[in-house]
Structures are given as C-alpha cells and as structure tokens.
Tab-separated table of C-alpha atoms in Angstrom:
chain	number	residue	atom	x	y	z
A	1	UNK	CA	0.097	0.105	0.206
A	2	UNK	CA	2.728	2.573	0.486
A	3	UNK	CA	4.630	1.978	-2.636
A	4	UNK	CA	1.311	2.423	-4.386
A	5	UNK	CA	0.921	5.409	-2.545
A	6	UNK	CA	4.223	7.267	-3.203
A	7	UNK	CA	3.734	5.859	-6.764
A	8	UNK	CA	1.076	7.823	-7.383
A	9	UNK	CA	2.785	10.891	-5.245
A	10	UNK	CA	5.173	10.472	-8.288
A	11	UNK	CA	1.843	10.427	-10.744
A	12	UNK	CA	-0.422	13.161	-9.245
A	13	UNK	CA	3.058	15.438	-9.764
A	14	UNK	CA	3.061	14.690	-13.540
A	15	UNK	CA	-0.343	14.952	-13.848
A	16	UNK	CA	-0.309	18.121	-12.055
A	17	UNK	CA	1.950	20.063	-14.583
A	18	UNK	CA	0.587	22.671	-16.684
A	19	UNK	CA	0.605	21.373	-20.455
A	20	UNK	CA	0.475	23.116	-24.162
A	21	UNK	CA	-1.296	21.323	-26.430
A	22	UNK	CA	0.709	20.028	-29.513
A	23	UNK	CA	-0.490	18.340	-32.842
A	24	UNK	CA	1.235	15.340	-34.202
A	25	UNK	CA	1.831	16.633	-37.260
A	26	UNK	CA	3.881	19.970	-36.041
A	27	UNK	CA	6.888	18.012	-34.212
A	28	UNK	CA	9.035	16.383	-36.185
A	29	UNK	CA	12.576	14.383	-35.057
A	30	UNK	CA	15.415	14.712	-37.551
A	31	UNK	CA	17.806	11.560	-37.059
A	32	UNK	CA	21.391	13.535	-37.763
A	33	UNK	CA	23.684	16.927	-37.102
A	34	UNK	CA	23.600	17.602	-40.396
A	35	UNK	CA	19.511	17.318	-41.017
A	36	UNK	CA	19.532	19.773	-37.873
A	37	UNK	CA	22.185	22.107	-39.506
A	38	UNK	CA	20.596	22.019	-43.027
A	39	UNK	CA	17.143	22.474	-40.945
A	40	UNK	CA	18.245	25.664	-39.186
A	41	UNK	CA	20.190	27.159	-41.653
A	42	UNK	CA	16.732	26.698	-43.772
A	43	UNK	CA	14.631	28.323	-40.870
A	44	UNK	CA	16.641	31.328	-40.363
A	45	UNK	CA	16.583	31.783	-44.109
A	46	UNK	CA	12.763	32.062	-43.943
A	47	UNK	CA	12.312	33.838	-40.833
A	48	UNK	CA	9.286	36.592	-40.946
A	49	UNK	CA	9.003	37.316	-37.399
A	50	UNK	CA	11.639	36.819	-35.045
A	51	UNK	CA	14.971	34.864	-34.626
A	52	UNK	CA	16.444	33.793	-31.072
A	53	UNK	CA	19.281	31.372	-30.887
A	54	UNK	CA	20.663	30.442	-27.184
A	55	UNK	CA	23.674	28.097	-26.189
A	56	UNK	CA	26.172	27.602	-24.398
A	57	UNK	CA	28.594	29.136	-27.377
A	58	UNK	CA	28.342	29.790	-31.091
A	59	UNK	CA	31.837	29.132	-32.070
A	60	UNK	CA	34.146	30.940	-34.776
A	61	UNK	CA	34.753	28.033	-37.217
A	62	UNK	CA	33.121	27.190	-40.178
A	63	UNK	CA	29.670	25.505	-38.838
A	64	UNK	CA	29.072	28.918	-36.377
A	65	UNK	CA	30.345	31.220	-39.211
A	66	UNK	CA	27.850	29.552	-41.042
A	67	UNK	CA	24.945	29.900	-38.898
A	68	UNK	CA	25.869	33.802	-38.111
A	69	UNK	CA	26.447	34.840	-41.772
A	70	UNK	CA	22.802	33.062	-42.034
A	71	UNK	CA	21.695	35.366	-39.553
A	72	UNK	CA	23.278	38.248	-40.714
A	73	UNK	CA	22.034	37.726	-44.139
A	74	UNK	CA	18.198	37.307	-42.584
A	75	UNK	CA	18.435	40.733	-41.123
A	76	UNK	CA	19.717	42.285	-44.061
A	77	UNK	CA	16.886	40.895	-46.242
A	78	UNK	CA	14.270	41.968	-43.183
A	79	UNK	CA	15.488	45.434	-41.241
A	80	UNK	CA	11.922	44.157	-39.168
A	81	UNK	CA	13.230	41.087	-37.762
A	82	UNK	CA	13.346	40.539	-33.802
A	83	UNK	CA	16.733	39.067	-33.443
A	84	UNK	CA	19.376	38.148	-31.042
A	85	UNK	CA	21.416	36.067	-30.236
A	86	UNK	CA	22.608	34.253	-26.195
A	87	UNK	CA	25.842	32.674	-25.584
A	88	UNK	CA	27.338	31.654	-21.842
A	89	UNK	CA	29.703	35.215	-20.769
A	90	UNK	CA	32.259	33.730	-20.077
A	91	UNK	CA	32.812	30.827	-22.275
A	92	UNK	CA	32.372	33.407	-25.346
A	93	UNK	CA	35.745	35.292	-23.750
A	94	UNK	CA	37.987	32.612	-23.398
A	95	UNK	CA	39.795	29.677	-26.168
A	96	UNK	CA	38.979	26.204	-25.484
A	97	UNK	CA	40.106	24.715	-22.265
A	98	UNK	CA	44.077	24.140	-22.934
A	99	UNK	CA	44.320	25.868	-25.879
A	100	UNK	CA	46.359	29.405	-25.730
A	101	UNK	CA	44.800	32.321	-25.058
A	102	UNK	CA	44.065	34.491	-28.549
A	103	UNK	CA	41.499	35.694	-30.344
A	104	UNK	CA	37.859	34.996	-28.929
A	105	UNK	CA	34.682	33.738	-30.280
A	106	UNK	CA	34.098	37.814	-28.444
A	107	UNK	CA	36.243	39.124	-30.426
A	108	UNK	CA	34.904	37.727	-33.431
A	109	UNK	CA	31.551	39.049	-32.246
A	110	UNK	CA	32.841	42.253	-32.896
A	111	UNK	CA	34.211	41.737	-36.098
A	112	UNK	CA	31.278	40.707	-37.668
A	113	UNK	CA	29.463	43.704	-36.042
A	114	UNK	CA	32.178	46.055	-37.760
A	115	UNK	CA	32.032	44.283	-40.791
A	116	UNK	CA	28.535	44.523	-41.350
A	117	UNK	CA	27.701	47.975	-40.508
A	118	UNK	CA	23.459	48.642	-39.969
A	119	UNK	CA	22.957	45.377	-39.338
A	120	UNK	CA	21.709	45.109	-35.963
A	121	UNK	CA	22.267	41.104	-34.713
A	122	UNK	CA	22.668	41.631	-30.490
A	123	UNK	CA	24.694	38.934	-29.619
A	124	UNK	CA	24.467	38.980	-25.286
A	125	UNK	CA	26.676	37.205	-22.851
A	126	UNK	CA	24.714	35.856	-20.088
A	127	UNK	CA	26.628	35.263	-16.824
A	128	UNK	CA	24.836	32.399	-14.863
A	129	UNK	CA	27.602	32.935	-12.306
A	130	UNK	CA	30.870	35.167	-11.576
A	131	UNK	CA	32.710	32.386	-12.604
A	132	UNK	CA	32.565	29.839	-15.335
A	133	UNK	CA	33.425	26.560	-13.334
A	134	UNK	CA	29.920	27.406	-10.952
A	135	UNK	CA	27.476	28.023	-13.279
A	136	UNK	CA	26.884	28.439	-16.930
A	137	UNK	CA	24.206	29.251	-19.502
A	138	UNK	CA	22.579	25.701	-20.378
A	139	UNK	CA	19.288	26.799	-21.881
A	140	UNK	CA	18.647	25.613	-25.423
A	141	UNK	CA	15.613	25.802	-28.122
A	142	UNK	CA	16.308	27.857	-31.242
A	143	UNK	CA	12.825	30.212	-31.189
A	144	UNK	CA	11.983	30.869	-35.462
A	145	UNK	CA	8.729	32.559	-36.089
A	146	UNK	CA	6.445	29.742	-34.630
A	147	UNK	CA	8.785	27.082	-34.008
A	148	UNK	CA	11.340	25.895	-31.579
A	149	UNK	CA	13.605	23.587	-33.240
A	150	UNK	CA	14.831	22.297	-29.359
A	151	UNK	CA	18.385	20.166	-29.154
A	152	UNK	CA	20.962	19.485	-26.644
A	153	UNK	CA	23.595	20.919	-29.374
A	154	UNK	CA	25.901	24.256	-29.107
A	155	UNK	CA	26.725	25.767	-32.306
A	156	UNK	CA	30.650	24.458	-34.226
A	157	UNK	CA	31.963	22.210	-36.836
A	158	UNK	CA	31.031	18.671	-34.768
A	159	UNK	CA	27.527	20.280	-33.797
A	160	UNK	CA	26.639	20.401	-36.942
A	161	UNK	CA	28.278	18.113	-38.869
A	162	UNK	CA	30.494	20.448	-41.370
A	163	UNK	CA	33.909	18.384	-41.416
A	164	UNK	CA	34.789	14.772	-41.057
A	165	UNK	CA	33.792	14.336	-37.792
A	166	UNK	CA	30.474	15.179	-35.554
A	167	UNK	CA	28.435	14.735	-32.040
A	168	UNK	CA	25.722	13.453	-31.863
A	169	UNK	CA	22.802	14.677	-29.992
A	170	UNK	CA	18.838	14.464	-30.201
A	171	UNK	CA	16.904	17.294	-32.261
A	172	UNK	CA	12.962	18.861	-32.514
A	173	UNK	CA	11.397	21.018	-34.587
A	174	UNK	CA	7.908	21.612	-32.816
A	175	UNK	CA	5.797	23.920	-34.687
A	176	UNK	CA	3.685	25.641	-31.674
A	177	UNK	CA	3.184	29.087	-31.017
A	178	UNK	CA	2.144	29.035	-27.658
A	179	UNK	CA	5.407	26.727	-26.647
A	180	UNK	CA	7.452	29.377	-28.674
A	181	UNK	CA	6.271	32.573	-27.320
A	182	UNK	CA	6.530	31.073	-23.594
A	183	UNK	CA	10.541	30.402	-23.988
A	184	UNK	CA	10.632	33.885	-25.780
A	185	UNK	CA	9.078	35.436	-22.589
A	186	UNK	CA	11.302	34.180	-20.506
A	187	UNK	CA	14.023	35.358	-22.373
A	188	UNK	CA	12.857	38.817	-22.448
A	189	UNK	CA	11.459	39.083	-18.875
A	190	UNK	CA	13.847	37.874	-17.152
A	191	UNK	CA	16.957	37.471	-19.189
A	192	UNK	CA	17.531	40.592	-21.266
A	193	UNK	CA	16.058	43.249	-18.349
A	194	UNK	CA	19.378	41.546	-16.139
A	195	UNK	CA	22.200	44.730	-15.721
A	196	UNK	CA	24.360	41.544	-16.053
A	197	UNK	CA	23.620	40.822	-19.327
A	198	UNK	CA	25.592	42.663	-21.842
A	199	UNK	CA	26.550	42.680	-25.333
A	200	UNK	CA	29.623	41.037	-26.364
A	201	UNK	CA	29.698	42.608	-30.211
A	202	UNK	CA	30.610	45.579	-28.222
A	203	UNK	CA	33.898	46.238	-27.885
A	204	UNK	CA	33.622	48.576	-24.711
A	205	UNK	CA	31.527	46.027	-22.704
A	206	UNK	CA	32.226	45.687	-19.328
A	207	UNK	CA	34.646	43.582	-17.252
A	208	UNK	CA	33.723	40.473	-15.386
A	209	UNK	CA	34.539	42.016	-12.329
A	210	UNK	CA	33.188	45.144	-12.727
A	211	UNK	CA	29.590	43.361	-13.007
A	212	UNK	CA	30.078	40.385	-10.232
A	213	UNK	CA	27.427	41.997	-7.779
A	214	UNK	CA	25.045	42.550	-10.692
A	215	UNK	CA	26.002	39.165	-11.667
A	216	UNK	CA	25.110	37.429	-8.192
A	217	UNK	CA	21.697	39.014	-7.973
A	218	UNK	CA	20.708	38.457	-11.566
A	219	UNK	CA	21.798	34.261	-10.487
A	220	UNK	CA	19.030	34.916	-7.377
A	221	UNK	CA	16.612	35.934	-9.784
A	222	UNK	CA	16.724	33.134	-11.736
A	223	UNK	CA	16.623	30.913	-8.996
A	224	UNK	CA	13.001	32.072	-9.153
A	225	UNK	CA	11.954	32.723	-12.633
A	226	UNK	CA	9.845	30.282	-14.435
A	227	UNK	CA	7.876	29.911	-17.631
A	228	UNK	CA	4.587	31.126	-17.418
A	229	UNK	CA	1.829	30.283	-19.818
A	230	UNK	CA	-1.977	29.272	-19.650
A	231	UNK	CA	-1.941	24.971	-19.839
A	232	UNK	CA	-5.021	24.024	-21.238
A	233	UNK	CA	-4.072	20.328	-22.770
A	234	UNK	CA	-6.328	17.867	-21.300
A	235	UNK	CA	-4.976	14.177	-19.809
A	236	UNK	CA	-5.930	12.094	-22.550
A	237	UNK	CA	-4.067	14.690	-25.317
A	238	UNK	CA	-0.851	15.208	-26.551
A	239	UNK	CA	1.068	17.686	-24.625
A	240	UNK	CA	4.315	19.794	-23.881
A	241	UNK	CA	5.541	21.212	-20.679
A	242	UNK	CA	8.396	23.251	-20.950
A	243	UNK	CA	10.840	23.022	-17.467
A	244	UNK	CA	13.335	25.823	-16.450
A	245	UNK	CA	15.483	25.579	-13.547
A	246	UNK	CA	18.316	26.846	-11.629
A	247	UNK	CA	19.282	24.930	-7.975
A	248	UNK	CA	19.445	21.946	-6.722
A	249	UNK	CA	15.539	22.768	-5.450
A	250	UNK	CA	13.958	23.586	-9.137
A	251	UNK	CA	11.042	22.545	-10.504
A	252	UNK	CA	12.867	20.806	-13.550
A	253	UNK	CA	15.148	18.928	-11.060
A	254	UNK	CA	12.161	17.557	-9.096
A	255	UNK	CA	9.975	16.857	-12.060
A	256	UNK	CA	13.208	14.517	-13.021
A	257	UNK	CA	12.776	13.081	-9.794
A	258	UNK	CA	8.969	12.321	-9.888
A	259	UNK	CA	9.576	11.028	-13.740
A	260	UNK	CA	11.857	8.261	-13.037
A	261	UNK	CA	9.736	7.139	-9.747
A	262	UNK	CA	6.754	7.144	-12.245
A	263	UNK	CA	7.993	4.163	-14.072
A	264	UNK	CA	5.314	1.349	-14.711
A	265	UNK	CA	7.417	-0.290	-16.735
A	266	UNK	CA	10.245	0.512	-18.687
A	267	UNK	CA	12.385	3.678	-18.225
A	268	UNK	CA	15.548	4.565	-20.921
A	269	UNK	CA	18.263	7.120	-20.253
A	270	UNK	CA	20.819	8.581	-22.095
A	271	UNK	CA	23.532	10.670	-21.030
A	272	UNK	CA	26.960	11.873	-21.948
A	273	UNK	CA	28.744	12.059	-18.767
A	274	UNK	CA	28.331	9.230	-16.761
A	275	UNK	CA	28.254	11.259	-13.178
A	276	UNK	CA	24.406	10.962	-11.477
A	277	UNK	CA	23.269	13.204	-8.643
A	278	UNK	CA	22.694	10.657	-5.928
A	279	UNK	CA	19.238	10.902	-5.857
A	280	UNK	CA	19.031	9.576	-9.079
A	281	UNK	CA	20.799	6.854	-8.365
A	282	UNK	CA	18.406	5.666	-5.723
A	283	UNK	CA	15.206	6.714	-7.630
A	284	UNK	CA	16.921	3.674	-10.210
A	285	UNK	CA	18.349	1.638	-7.770
A	286	UNK	CA	14.451	1.784	-6.575
A	287	UNK	CA	13.256	1.131	-9.731
A	288	UNK	CA	14.865	-1.536	-10.422
A	289	UNK	CA	14.222	-3.042	-6.795
A	290	UNK	CA	10.576	-2.883	-7.903
A	291	UNK	CA	10.960	-4.996	-11.398
A	292	UNK	CA	11.140	-2.383	-13.483
A	293	UNK	CA	13.408	-2.459	-16.697
A	294	UNK	CA	15.724	0.497	-17.068
A	295	UNK	CA	18.064	1.270	-20.088
A	296	UNK	CA	21.043	3.508	-20.198
A	297	UNK	CA	22.738	4.682	-23.004
A	298	UNK	CA	26.303	6.283	-22.600
A	299	UNK	CA	28.914	7.044	-24.378
A	300	UNK	CA	32.161	5.358	-24.205
A	301	UNK	CA	35.152	7.380	-22.852
A	302	UNK	CA	36.729	7.330	-26.899
A	303	UNK	CA	33.393	9.267	-27.541
A	304	UNK	CA	33.259	11.882	-24.296
A	305	UNK	CA	34.294	15.626	-26.293
A	306	UNK	CA	37.130	15.379	-23.774
A	307	UNK	CA	38.914	12.143	-24.590
A	308	UNK	CA	42.334	12.981	-25.816
A	309	UNK	CA	43.926	10.349	-27.748
A	310	UNK	CA	47.332	8.794	-26.129
A	311	UNK	CA	49.005	9.891	-29.093
A	312	UNK	CA	48.273	13.400	-28.578
A	313	UNK	CA	49.652	15.354	-25.566
A	314	UNK	CA	48.188	15.187	-22.363
A	315	UNK	CA	46.100	18.193	-20.536
A	316	UNK	CA	44.375	17.238	-17.500
A	317	UNK	CA	41.225	18.157	-19.344
A	318	UNK	CA	41.403	14.913	-20.818
A	319	UNK	CA	40.925	12.735	-17.440
A	320	UNK	CA	36.962	13.554	-17.007
A	321	UNK	CA	36.198	10.729	-19.564
A	322	UNK	CA	38.309	8.255	-17.427
A	323	UNK	CA	36.380	9.512	-14.328
A	324	UNK	CA	33.256	8.920	-15.431
A	325	UNK	CA	33.916	5.578	-16.752
A	326	UNK	CA	35.188	4.885	-13.330
A	327	UNK	CA	31.623	6.299	-12.069
A	328	UNK	CA	29.842	3.885	-14.616
A	329	UNK	CA	32.203	0.421	-13.416
A	330	UNK	CA	31.258	1.360	-9.899
A	331	UNK	CA	27.789	1.666	-10.660
A	332	UNK	CA	27.525	-1.229	-12.777
A	333	UNK	CA	29.448	-3.111	-10.256
A	334	UNK	CA	26.453	-2.595	-7.485
A	335	UNK	CA	24.250	-3.589	-9.745
A	336	UNK	CA	25.274	-6.627	-11.659
A	337	UNK	CA	22.297	-8.574	-10.289
A	338	UNK	CA	20.041	-7.180	-12.261
A	339	UNK	CA	21.729	-6.617	-15.402
A	340	UNK	CA	22.346	-10.378	-14.661
A	341	UNK	CA	18.635	-11.111	-14.358
A	342	UNK	CA	18.001	-8.574	-17.615
A	343	UNK	CA	16.045	-5.819	-16.489
A	344	UNK	CA	19.309	-3.346	-16.204
A	345	UNK	CA	20.377	-2.812	-19.687
A	346	UNK	CA	23.843	-0.541	-19.847
A	347	UNK	CA	24.862	0.311	-23.679
A	348	UNK	CA	28.195	2.171	-24.485
A	349	UNK	CA	27.724	4.175	-27.665
A	350	UNK	CA	30.653	4.605	-29.924
A	351	UNK	CA	31.318	5.524	-33.619
A	352	UNK	CA	34.550	5.816	-34.850
A	353	UNK	CA	36.576	9.409	-34.017
A	354	UNK	CA	32.847	10.741	-33.507
A	355	UNK	CA	31.427	12.092	-30.322
A	356	UNK	CA	28.100	11.460	-28.566
A	357	UNK	CA	26.353	14.259	-26.778
A	358	UNK	CA	22.701	12.952	-26.256
A	359	UNK	CA	20.577	13.687	-23.012
A	360	UNK	CA	16.969	12.290	-22.321
A	361	UNK	CA	14.597	9.816	-20.637
A	362	UNK	CA	11.856	8.137	-22.090
A	363	UNK	CA	9.056	6.770	-19.525
A	364	UNK	CA	6.851	3.984	-20.711
A	365	UNK	CA	5.885	5.026	-23.904
A	366	UNK	CA	4.546	8.005	-22.898
A	367	UNK	CA	6.382	10.420	-21.111
A	368	UNK	CA	9.929	11.925	-23.251
A	369	UNK	CA	12.097	14.004	-21.579
A	370	UNK	CA	13.594	16.544	-24.595
A	371	UNK	CA	16.916	18.383	-22.510
A	372	UNK	CA	20.223	20.190	-22.460
A	373	UNK	CA	20.891	18.778	-18.778
A	374	UNK	CA	23.666	16.245	-17.973
A	375	UNK	CA	21.842	14.294	-15.203
A	376	UNK	CA	24.948	15.534	-13.169
A	377	UNK	CA	25.826	16.962	-10.461
A	378	UNK	CA	26.609	20.296	-11.728
A	379	UNK	CA	23.507	20.782	-14.181
A	380	UNK	CA	21.863	20.293	-10.798
A	381	UNK	CA	23.415	22.538	-8.966
A	382	UNK	CA	25.123	24.874	-10.835
A	383	UNK	CA	23.588	25.393	-14.396
A	384	UNK	CA	20.972	27.057	-15.603
A	385	UNK	CA	18.851	24.353	-17.561
A	386	UNK	CA	15.544	23.882	-19.425
A	387	UNK	CA	13.947	20.744	-20.332
A	388	UNK	CA	10.164	19.685	-22.576
A	389	UNK	CA	8.288	17.256	-20.632
A	390	UNK	CA	6.016	15.279	-24.144
A	391	UNK	CA	3.230	13.863	-22.459
A	392	UNK	CA	1.873	11.235	-25.282
A	393	UNK	CA	-1.118	9.511	-23.438
A	394	UNK	CA	-2.521	7.946	-26.934
A	395	UNK	CA	1.246	6.620	-28.057
A	396	UNK	CA	0.741	9.460	-31.366
A	397	UNK	CA	4.624	10.067	-31.567
A	398	UNK	CA	5.338	6.141	-30.296
A	399	UNK	CA	7.082	5.458	-34.367
A	400	UNK	CA	8.832	8.404	-34.558
A	401	UNK	CA	10.446	7.516	-30.956
A	402	UNK	CA	10.980	3.939	-31.593
A	403	UNK	CA	12.909	4.971	-34.758
A	404	UNK	CA	15.143	7.443	-32.856
A	405	UNK	CA	15.887	5.335	-29.887
A	406	UNK	CA	16.730	2.697	-32.412
A	407	UNK	CA	19.016	5.248	-34.389
A	408	UNK	CA	20.777	5.712	-30.907
A	409	UNK	CA	21.280	2.258	-30.196
A	410	UNK	CA	22.846	1.594	-33.817
A	411	UNK	CA	26.253	2.472	-32.524
A	412	UNK	CA	26.467	0.753	-28.879
A	413	UNK	CA	27.684	-2.259	-27.359
A	414	UNK	CA	25.776	-3.820	-24.579
A	415	UNK	CA	27.759	-4.276	-21.361
A	416	UNK	CA	27.118	-8.139	-20.057
A	417	UNK	CA	29.408	-7.547	-16.511
A	418	UNK	CA	31.212	-4.530	-14.985
A	419	UNK	CA	34.757	-6.252	-15.636
A	420	UNK	CA	34.511	-5.701	-19.305
A	421	UNK	CA	35.251	-1.703	-18.810
A	422	UNK	CA	38.240	-0.623	-17.614
A	423	UNK	CA	39.936	-0.203	-14.675
A	424	UNK	CA	42.357	2.138	-13.276
A	425	UNK	CA	45.456	-0.259	-13.761
A	426	UNK	CA	44.308	-0.365	-17.643
A	427	UNK	CA	44.541	3.571	-18.110
A	428	UNK	CA	48.138	5.177	-19.297
A	429	UNK	CA	50.480	5.750	-16.974
A	430	UNK	CA	49.468	9.587	-16.954
A	431	UNK	CA	46.075	9.210	-16.335
A	432	UNK	CA	47.024	6.317	-13.744
A	433	UNK	CA	49.142	8.498	-11.960
A	434	UNK	CA	47.120	11.311	-11.810
A	435	UNK	CA	43.715	10.124	-10.726
A	436	UNK	CA	45.695	8.570	-8.017
A	437	UNK	CA	47.167	11.657	-6.418
A	438	UNK	CA	43.905	12.890	-6.743
A	439	UNK	CA	42.214	10.564	-4.556
A	440	UNK	CA	44.640	10.867	-2.422
A	441	UNK	CA	43.894	14.817	-1.063
A	442	UNK	CA	40.438	13.470	-2.481
A	443	UNK	CA	40.119	16.580	-5.361
A	444	UNK	CA	38.221	13.689	-7.500
A	445	UNK	CA	34.925	14.273	-5.157
A	446	UNK	CA	35.048	18.099	-6.107
A	447	UNK	CA	35.792	17.778	-9.357
A	448	UNK	CA	32.207	15.042	-9.930
A	449	UNK	CA	30.311	18.019	-8.809
A	450	UNK	CA	31.637	21.110	-10.520
A	451	UNK	CA	32.164	18.472	-14.302
C-alpha cells in the first residue's frame, strides 16, 4: 500500500503540471546532426518575425560562421526581424580549455558587427555565475517565428557535422506558437532585462569584475524565475510542458525525480557523462527493486568530447572521460545482479572518432524528456537548465520515438559484466598517476561536483 501511495504521488506531480496542446503533425524528429544543420539554416533563411538563438556557445569555425552569416543575411534582407543571440558570457571570452589565449568568440562577434554596419544582430553574454566553473548558461531551444528547434547541441563544426567528425545529439522541430512565445517571454523578461547581461559584440563591454554584484543578483532572480503560460491540454491529449530551473530545488529537478519514480514498466536514460546525482541513483535502484526495466545509453570514454587520444599531448581536462568511466564501472558493479536477470541494460555508444552528446529520458512510451541537462551534479546545482516534457498518452509519436531510439542504439555495445569496462590499472600511465594523486587529497570528489 505504501509503495502504491508513493507511486501515485509521483504520477500526481506529472499530472498536475500545466501542459501546452501539441498537434502530431507539427512535431518532427531529426535523426542526424547534418539534418539539424540544414533545418536550422533553412528556418533562419525563411524567418518572417523573429530569430532567437540560445546556446552555450557559438564558435568561430566553419559551422559557427555559417550560422552567424545566415542570421546577418536574414536581418539584411528584412530589417524588421526581431533578432538576438544569447551565449554564455564567460565561455565566449576564453578559448577552448587547454588552448593558448588568442582571438576569442567575443572578438569575432565584434568583428562581424563591424563588418556589417547597419545590420543589427545583437549577441548577448549571459553570466549565470561570477565564474564559469560555478555555473553557465545551458538553456536550449532556438525560437524562429512559431517554431522551436530543440536540441542539446551548441553551434560549431562537430555539432553541425561540417567536416569529418560529428557530435551526436537529439533534435526536434516543433511548430507551436504558445510554446515559442513562452520560451521567448522568459528570455525577454528574466534574462535580457538583467543589468548583468551585456552585449558581446561591443568592444566596450564591461569586465566580469565590474558586473560581479549584478551577476550575483541575477543568479538569485534566476532561481525564482519560471516559464509562465496557460496550460490548457487535457490528460488524454498530446502536450508539452516547458521546464526551466537553476539550483537543487528547482521545478525541473523535482520533475525529473518524479518522472523517474513514476515508471510503471520501462525507463530509458541517455547521458554523455555518467555522473548521476545521488538522488537519481537512488531512484534507479528503487525502480529496479520494484521489478521495472531500465536501459542506460552512455558514451564510451573514447566518444566523450573531452577524450584525448594517447598519441596526442595529455592535458588535465583529458582526465574527465576516465573519471566518468570509473563512476559507470562502480555503478555497474553495484547493480550487476540486475544486469544478470535482464532488468538493467547498459549500452556504450561509440562510432569511430565521433562523440556522443545525447541527453534525455523515455518513460513507459508515455513520457519523453528533451533536455540539454547532463543529469549530473553540475546540471543539478550550478547551471541554468531547461527541458521540454512531452506527454503522449495515446502513443501518437511512438513510431518516431522508437525510430529515434533505434538510431541511437545503432552504434552501441551491450555490456554484460562490469569487468568489460577498463579499470584504473588499464589506463595510460599519466592518467593512472594523476587519478591516484587526486584521490589521495580527495579532489576527485570536488571535480565530480563541478564537471
């Protein structure tokens, strides 16, 4: 009786969420980063009202250049377009981790503004915290007219598959004016009005130290901000609930917890960095104890975007894929009995030198969570995250979702035993040495909380 009550509590939380009606014909799943790139370029080219691009970063490379040039061309062709690009303030003003300091993305935005006089394409830097390591802008969703193009992808070569490698993610094109308006209202009311948010395409932009107090106040307001809309969908129709949150107690985090615990039969989870918050680990264990089926699809360490091949110079950031694999091995070992009885399926994704960036949750074919949230302690506590929770009680999208999952599984290997994953003794010498040194002073625990 107690278990039934708890399960009803989780189902009740999901049922009480306001939901935006969605027609089946107005939602489309894309299955490759190349398709995502062409869809985004096409949508920008035919925009009639507005273009708002939100990402962690828009990078100065071939892919990023094509996107930014497309936005400038759209504005040049129609000066009435409402346009803004939002990226993380700190990420835009540094180079890639481990690279020497040089020309940054922010410098490039300034150059593009100067090269296109009279064509206004503002690029805003959003400082979610006073330092990048303590929180970044991790909102997802490109709003173009009445469309929301939703993906966990950022904007550069690998996410857009511009050259010989790609970074695999999830992609949706959703035609829904109320959903687009809801996401845009949040941006305009809670982000663009903040004194901490400044133009990056302005060479006279303030230093981070100067806006430090504004940034702290901004972070506090973000903890309390939410999407506001009239959810009119009934319990038996296809619908979408947009969720946003910052901090451990956010509605987004609570909903992910309730979504896990509402599982009646099956749960599928995708994450690129296996470092689940303790609450979600407990949820998964409880689900397994209740006899449910759980499938976890995670990237092989070689498919991690921080992985550094052994024939290249080692940098400390290259330690992360090994730390994630250690977490996965420990989790796997703990739950080996559920693998043995078939309840738990663990899949490792690897496709040559390409990388894996998928996030999301499928529950009982009825619920699907689209998100950029990595389902790790950093996303749980530090970053500004959002998600779209799709309720599909009549399984109207089931064929599309099954096709997507089958595509994701294509390059995966099912693990039968935790010993199939490498142990520390199997790692390269520099990696072994550094892990053991960090463990002695317990810094590995701190790293797991912030990366």
